[in-house]
PDB file of C-alpha atoms in Angstrom:
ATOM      1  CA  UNK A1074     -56.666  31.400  -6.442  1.00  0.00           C
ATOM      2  CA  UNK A1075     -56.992  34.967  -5.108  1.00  0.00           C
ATOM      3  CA  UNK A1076     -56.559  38.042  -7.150  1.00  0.00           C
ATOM      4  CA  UNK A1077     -53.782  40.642  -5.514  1.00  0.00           C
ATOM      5  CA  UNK A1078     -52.317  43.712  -6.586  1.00  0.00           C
ATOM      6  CA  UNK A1079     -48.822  42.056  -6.672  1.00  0.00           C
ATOM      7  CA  UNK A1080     -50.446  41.013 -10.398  1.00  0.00           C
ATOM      8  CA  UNK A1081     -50.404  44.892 -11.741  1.00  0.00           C
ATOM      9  CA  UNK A1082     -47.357  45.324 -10.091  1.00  0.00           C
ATOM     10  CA  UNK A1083     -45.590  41.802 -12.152  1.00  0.00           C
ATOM     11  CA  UNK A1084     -47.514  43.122 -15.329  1.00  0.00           C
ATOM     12  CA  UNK A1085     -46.088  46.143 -14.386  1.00  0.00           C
ATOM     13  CA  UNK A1086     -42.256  45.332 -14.075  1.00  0.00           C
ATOM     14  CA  UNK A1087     -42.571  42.839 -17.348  1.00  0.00           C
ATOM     15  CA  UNK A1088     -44.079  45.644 -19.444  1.00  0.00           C
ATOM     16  CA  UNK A1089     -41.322  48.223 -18.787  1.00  0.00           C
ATOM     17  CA  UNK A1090     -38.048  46.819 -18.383  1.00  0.00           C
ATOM     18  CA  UNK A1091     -35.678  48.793 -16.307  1.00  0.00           C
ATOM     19  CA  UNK A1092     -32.285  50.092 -17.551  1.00  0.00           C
ATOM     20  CA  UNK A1093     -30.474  47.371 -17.282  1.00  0.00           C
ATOM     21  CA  UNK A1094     -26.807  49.378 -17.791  1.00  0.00           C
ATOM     22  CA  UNK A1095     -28.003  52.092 -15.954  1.00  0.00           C
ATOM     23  CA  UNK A1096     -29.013  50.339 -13.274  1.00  0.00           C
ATOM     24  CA  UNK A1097     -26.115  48.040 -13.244  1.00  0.00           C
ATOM     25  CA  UNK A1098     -23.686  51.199 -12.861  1.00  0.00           C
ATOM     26  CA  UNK A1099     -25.734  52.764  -9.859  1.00  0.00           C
ATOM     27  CA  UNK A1100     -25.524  49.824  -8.271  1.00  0.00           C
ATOM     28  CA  UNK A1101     -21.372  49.452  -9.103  1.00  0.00           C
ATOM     29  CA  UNK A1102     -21.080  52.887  -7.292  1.00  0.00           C
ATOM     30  CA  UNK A1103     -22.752  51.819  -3.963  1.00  0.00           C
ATOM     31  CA  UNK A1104     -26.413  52.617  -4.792  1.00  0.00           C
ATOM     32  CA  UNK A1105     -29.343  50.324  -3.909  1.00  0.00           C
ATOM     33  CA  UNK A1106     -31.587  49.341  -6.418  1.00  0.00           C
ATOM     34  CA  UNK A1107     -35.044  49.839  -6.076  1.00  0.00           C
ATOM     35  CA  UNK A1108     -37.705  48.715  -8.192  1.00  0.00           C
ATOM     36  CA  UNK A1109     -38.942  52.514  -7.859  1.00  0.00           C
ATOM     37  CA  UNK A1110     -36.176  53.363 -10.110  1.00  0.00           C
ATOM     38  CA  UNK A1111     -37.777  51.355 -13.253  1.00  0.00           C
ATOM     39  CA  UNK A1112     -40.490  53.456 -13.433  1.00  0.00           C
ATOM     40  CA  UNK A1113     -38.077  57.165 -12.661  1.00  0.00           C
ATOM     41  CA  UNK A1114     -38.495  59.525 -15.372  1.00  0.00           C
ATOM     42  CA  UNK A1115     -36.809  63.365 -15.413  1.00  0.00           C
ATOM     43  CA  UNK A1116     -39.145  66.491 -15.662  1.00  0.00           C
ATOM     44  CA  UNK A1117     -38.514  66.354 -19.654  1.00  0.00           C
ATOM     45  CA  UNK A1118     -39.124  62.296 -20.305  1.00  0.00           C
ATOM     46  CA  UNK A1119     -42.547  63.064 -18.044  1.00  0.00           C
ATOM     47  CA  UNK A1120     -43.238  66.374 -20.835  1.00  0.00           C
ATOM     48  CA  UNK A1121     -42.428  63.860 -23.614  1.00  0.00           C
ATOM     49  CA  UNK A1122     -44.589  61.259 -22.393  1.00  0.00           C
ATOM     50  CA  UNK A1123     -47.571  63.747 -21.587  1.00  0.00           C
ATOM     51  CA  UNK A1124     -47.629  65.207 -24.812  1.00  0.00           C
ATOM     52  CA  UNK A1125     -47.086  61.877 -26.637  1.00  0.00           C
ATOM     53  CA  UNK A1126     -50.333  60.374 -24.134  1.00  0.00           C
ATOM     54  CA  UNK A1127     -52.993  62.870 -24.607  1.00  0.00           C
ATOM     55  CA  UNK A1128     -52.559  62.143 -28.839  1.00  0.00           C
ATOM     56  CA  UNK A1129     -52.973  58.724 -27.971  1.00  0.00           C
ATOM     57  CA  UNK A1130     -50.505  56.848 -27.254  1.00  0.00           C
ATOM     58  CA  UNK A1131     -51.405  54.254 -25.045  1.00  0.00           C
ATOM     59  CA  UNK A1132     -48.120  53.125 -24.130  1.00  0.00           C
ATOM     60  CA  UNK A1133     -46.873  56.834 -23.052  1.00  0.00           C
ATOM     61  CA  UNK A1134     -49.800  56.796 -20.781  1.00  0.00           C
ATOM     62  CA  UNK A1135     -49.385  53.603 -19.229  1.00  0.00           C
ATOM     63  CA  UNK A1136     -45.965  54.413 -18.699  1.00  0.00           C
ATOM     64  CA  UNK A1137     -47.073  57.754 -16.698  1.00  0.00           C
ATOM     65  CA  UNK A1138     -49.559  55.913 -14.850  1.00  0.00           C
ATOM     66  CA  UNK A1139     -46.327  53.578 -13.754  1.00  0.00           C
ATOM     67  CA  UNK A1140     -44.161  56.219 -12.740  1.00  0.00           C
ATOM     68  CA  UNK A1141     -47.042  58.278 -10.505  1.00  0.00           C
ATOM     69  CA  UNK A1142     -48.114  54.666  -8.365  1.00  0.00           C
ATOM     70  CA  UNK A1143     -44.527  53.574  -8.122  1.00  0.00           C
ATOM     71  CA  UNK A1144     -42.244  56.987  -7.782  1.00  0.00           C
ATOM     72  CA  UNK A1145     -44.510  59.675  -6.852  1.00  0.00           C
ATOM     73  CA  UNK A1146     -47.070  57.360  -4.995  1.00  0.00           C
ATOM     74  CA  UNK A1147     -49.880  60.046  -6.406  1.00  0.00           C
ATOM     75  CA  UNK A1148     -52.830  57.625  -6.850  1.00  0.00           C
ATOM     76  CA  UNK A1149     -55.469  59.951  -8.171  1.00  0.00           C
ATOM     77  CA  UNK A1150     -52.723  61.196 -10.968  1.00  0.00           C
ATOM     78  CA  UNK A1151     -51.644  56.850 -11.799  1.00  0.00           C
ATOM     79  CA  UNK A1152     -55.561  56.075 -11.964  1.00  0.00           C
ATOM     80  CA  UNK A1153     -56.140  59.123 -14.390  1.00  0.00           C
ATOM     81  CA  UNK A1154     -53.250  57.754 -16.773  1.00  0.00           C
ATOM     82  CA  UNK A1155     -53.906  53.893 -16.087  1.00  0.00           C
ATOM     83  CA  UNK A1156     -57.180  54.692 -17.283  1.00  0.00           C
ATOM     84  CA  UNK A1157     -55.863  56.804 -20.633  1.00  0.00           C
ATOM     85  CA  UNK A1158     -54.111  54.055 -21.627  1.00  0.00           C
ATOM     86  CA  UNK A1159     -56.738  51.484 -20.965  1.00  0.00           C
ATOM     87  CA  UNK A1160     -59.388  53.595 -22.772  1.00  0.00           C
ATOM     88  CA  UNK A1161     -57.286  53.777 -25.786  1.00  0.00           C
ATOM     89  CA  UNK A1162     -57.043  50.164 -25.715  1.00  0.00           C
ATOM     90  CA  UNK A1163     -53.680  49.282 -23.673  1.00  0.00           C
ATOM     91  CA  UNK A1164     -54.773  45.892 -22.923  1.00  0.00           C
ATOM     92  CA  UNK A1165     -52.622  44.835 -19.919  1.00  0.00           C
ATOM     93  CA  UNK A1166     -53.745  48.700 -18.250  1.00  0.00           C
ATOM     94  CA  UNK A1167     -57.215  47.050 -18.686  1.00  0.00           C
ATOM     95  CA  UNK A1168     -56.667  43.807 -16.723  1.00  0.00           C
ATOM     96  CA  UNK A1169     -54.732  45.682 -14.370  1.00  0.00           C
ATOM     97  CA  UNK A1170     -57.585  48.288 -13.544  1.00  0.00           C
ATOM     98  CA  UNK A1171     -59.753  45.190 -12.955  1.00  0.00           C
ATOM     99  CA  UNK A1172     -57.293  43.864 -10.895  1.00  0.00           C
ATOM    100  CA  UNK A1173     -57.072  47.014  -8.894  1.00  0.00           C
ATOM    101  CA  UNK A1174     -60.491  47.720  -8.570  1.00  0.00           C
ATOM    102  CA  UNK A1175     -60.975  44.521  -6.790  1.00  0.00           C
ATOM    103  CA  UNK A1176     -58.849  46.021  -4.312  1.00  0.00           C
ATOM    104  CA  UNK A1177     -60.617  48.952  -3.701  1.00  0.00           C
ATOM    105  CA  UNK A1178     -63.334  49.682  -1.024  1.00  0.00           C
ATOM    106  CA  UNK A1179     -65.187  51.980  -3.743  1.00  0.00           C
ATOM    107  CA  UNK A1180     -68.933  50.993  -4.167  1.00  0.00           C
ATOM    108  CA  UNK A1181     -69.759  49.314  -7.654  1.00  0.00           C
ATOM    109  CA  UNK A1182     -65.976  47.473  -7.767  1.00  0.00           C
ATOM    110  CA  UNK A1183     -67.059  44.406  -8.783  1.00  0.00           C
ATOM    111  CA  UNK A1184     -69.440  46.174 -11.838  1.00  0.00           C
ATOM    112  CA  UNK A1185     -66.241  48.236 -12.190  1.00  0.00           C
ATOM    113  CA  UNK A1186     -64.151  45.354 -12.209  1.00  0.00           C
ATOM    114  CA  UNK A1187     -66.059  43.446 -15.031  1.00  0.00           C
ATOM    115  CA  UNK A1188     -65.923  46.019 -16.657  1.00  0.00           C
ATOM    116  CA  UNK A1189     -61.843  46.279 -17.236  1.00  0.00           C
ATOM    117  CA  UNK A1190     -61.960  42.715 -17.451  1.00  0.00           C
ATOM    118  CA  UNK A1191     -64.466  42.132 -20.811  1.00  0.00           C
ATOM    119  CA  UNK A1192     -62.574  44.969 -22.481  1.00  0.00           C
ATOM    120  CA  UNK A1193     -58.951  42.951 -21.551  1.00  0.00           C
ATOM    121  CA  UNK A1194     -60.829  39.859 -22.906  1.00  0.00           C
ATOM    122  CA  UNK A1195     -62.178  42.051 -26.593  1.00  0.00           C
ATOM    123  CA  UNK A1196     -58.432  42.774 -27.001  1.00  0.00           C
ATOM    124  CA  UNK A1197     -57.461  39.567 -26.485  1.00  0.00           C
ATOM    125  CA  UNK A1198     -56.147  38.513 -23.286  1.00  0.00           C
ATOM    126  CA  UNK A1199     -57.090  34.942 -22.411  1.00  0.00           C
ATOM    127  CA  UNK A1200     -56.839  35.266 -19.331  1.00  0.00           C
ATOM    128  CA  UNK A1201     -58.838  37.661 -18.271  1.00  0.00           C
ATOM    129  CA  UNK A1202     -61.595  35.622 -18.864  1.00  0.00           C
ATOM    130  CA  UNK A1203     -60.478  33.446 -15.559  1.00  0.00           C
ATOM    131  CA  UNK A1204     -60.954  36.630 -13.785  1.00  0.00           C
ATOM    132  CA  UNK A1205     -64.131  37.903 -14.915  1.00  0.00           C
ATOM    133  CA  UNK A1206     -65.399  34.229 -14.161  1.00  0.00           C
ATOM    134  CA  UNK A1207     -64.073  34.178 -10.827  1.00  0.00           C
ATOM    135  CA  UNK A1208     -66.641  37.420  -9.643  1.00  0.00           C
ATOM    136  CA  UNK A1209     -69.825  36.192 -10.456  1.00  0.00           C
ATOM    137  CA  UNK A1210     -72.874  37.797 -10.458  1.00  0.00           C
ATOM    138  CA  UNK A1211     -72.628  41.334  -8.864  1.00  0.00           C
ATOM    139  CA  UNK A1212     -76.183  42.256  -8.600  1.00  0.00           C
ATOM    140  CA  UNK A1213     -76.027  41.683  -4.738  1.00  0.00           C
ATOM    141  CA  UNK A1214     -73.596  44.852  -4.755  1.00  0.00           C
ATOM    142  CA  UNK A1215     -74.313  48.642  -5.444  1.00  0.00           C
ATOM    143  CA  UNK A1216     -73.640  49.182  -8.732  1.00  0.00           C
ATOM    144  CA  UNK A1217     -71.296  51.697 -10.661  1.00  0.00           C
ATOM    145  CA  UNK A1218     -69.899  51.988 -13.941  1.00  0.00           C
ATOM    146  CA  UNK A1219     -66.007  53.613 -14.572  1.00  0.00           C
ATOM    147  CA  UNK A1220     -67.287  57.298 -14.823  1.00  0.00           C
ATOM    148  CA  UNK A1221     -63.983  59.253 -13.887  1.00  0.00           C
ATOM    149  CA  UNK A1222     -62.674  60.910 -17.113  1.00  0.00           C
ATOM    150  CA  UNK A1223     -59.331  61.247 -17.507  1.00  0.00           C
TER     151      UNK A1223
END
């Protein structure tokens, strides 16, 4: 079984449920519905969730990391708060980041990978233990630990 991206993006949509009414009465008035607009936020939710992130809150971050891949499609900015959240312990943001990093053409990914992966599996998810199995050794590739800061 192959590790994709689609896996952040499913963790994604079942850790921030859209709208639902909201939603539901855009679409009544002719609107598509785009899973873009789960992760929409106005100028003064993004302030909230800024100020609320960089006191900790993991879940504020995560949420800003959502709403920069999926609405504003500014990687740099979604990696900075993916990686917030994960360092204060958001355990799904870790997995994810594994998962992502696997994606990556970035030297040191798989080091980088493991990484995300043993600090899902400290907090607890299970199943991030298949994944950090699943890479092996990674001496055969450069290697790099997560040094961006956010």
């Amino acid at each position: 079984m192959k590790l994709t991206p689609m896996i952040a993006v499913l963790s994604a949509v079942s850790l921030f449920a859209p709208d639902v009414a909201a939603k539901e009465s855009r679409h009544k008035q002719g609107e598509p519905i785009s899973a873009n607009s789960t992760f929409e936020l106005t100028e003064s939710q993004r302030d909230e969730l800024i100020r609320k992130a960089n006191t900790g809150d993991n879940e504020a971050a995560a949420r800003l990391g959502f709403f920069y891949d999926f609405t504003t499609r500014d990687r740099d900015a979604a990696y900075y708060w993916f990686r917030k959240a994960a360092l204060n312990g958001h355990v799904q943001t870790q997995y994810n980041l594994g998962v992502r990093t696997l994606g990556t053409s970035r030297p040191g990914k798989c080091t980088e990978a493991k990484y995300w992966f043993a600090m899902a599996i400290q907090n607890g998810m299970a199943k991030a233990q298949e994944s950090l199995d699943r890479l092996g050794d990674c001496s055969a590739q450069p290697q790099q630990s997560p040094k961006r800061e956010p």
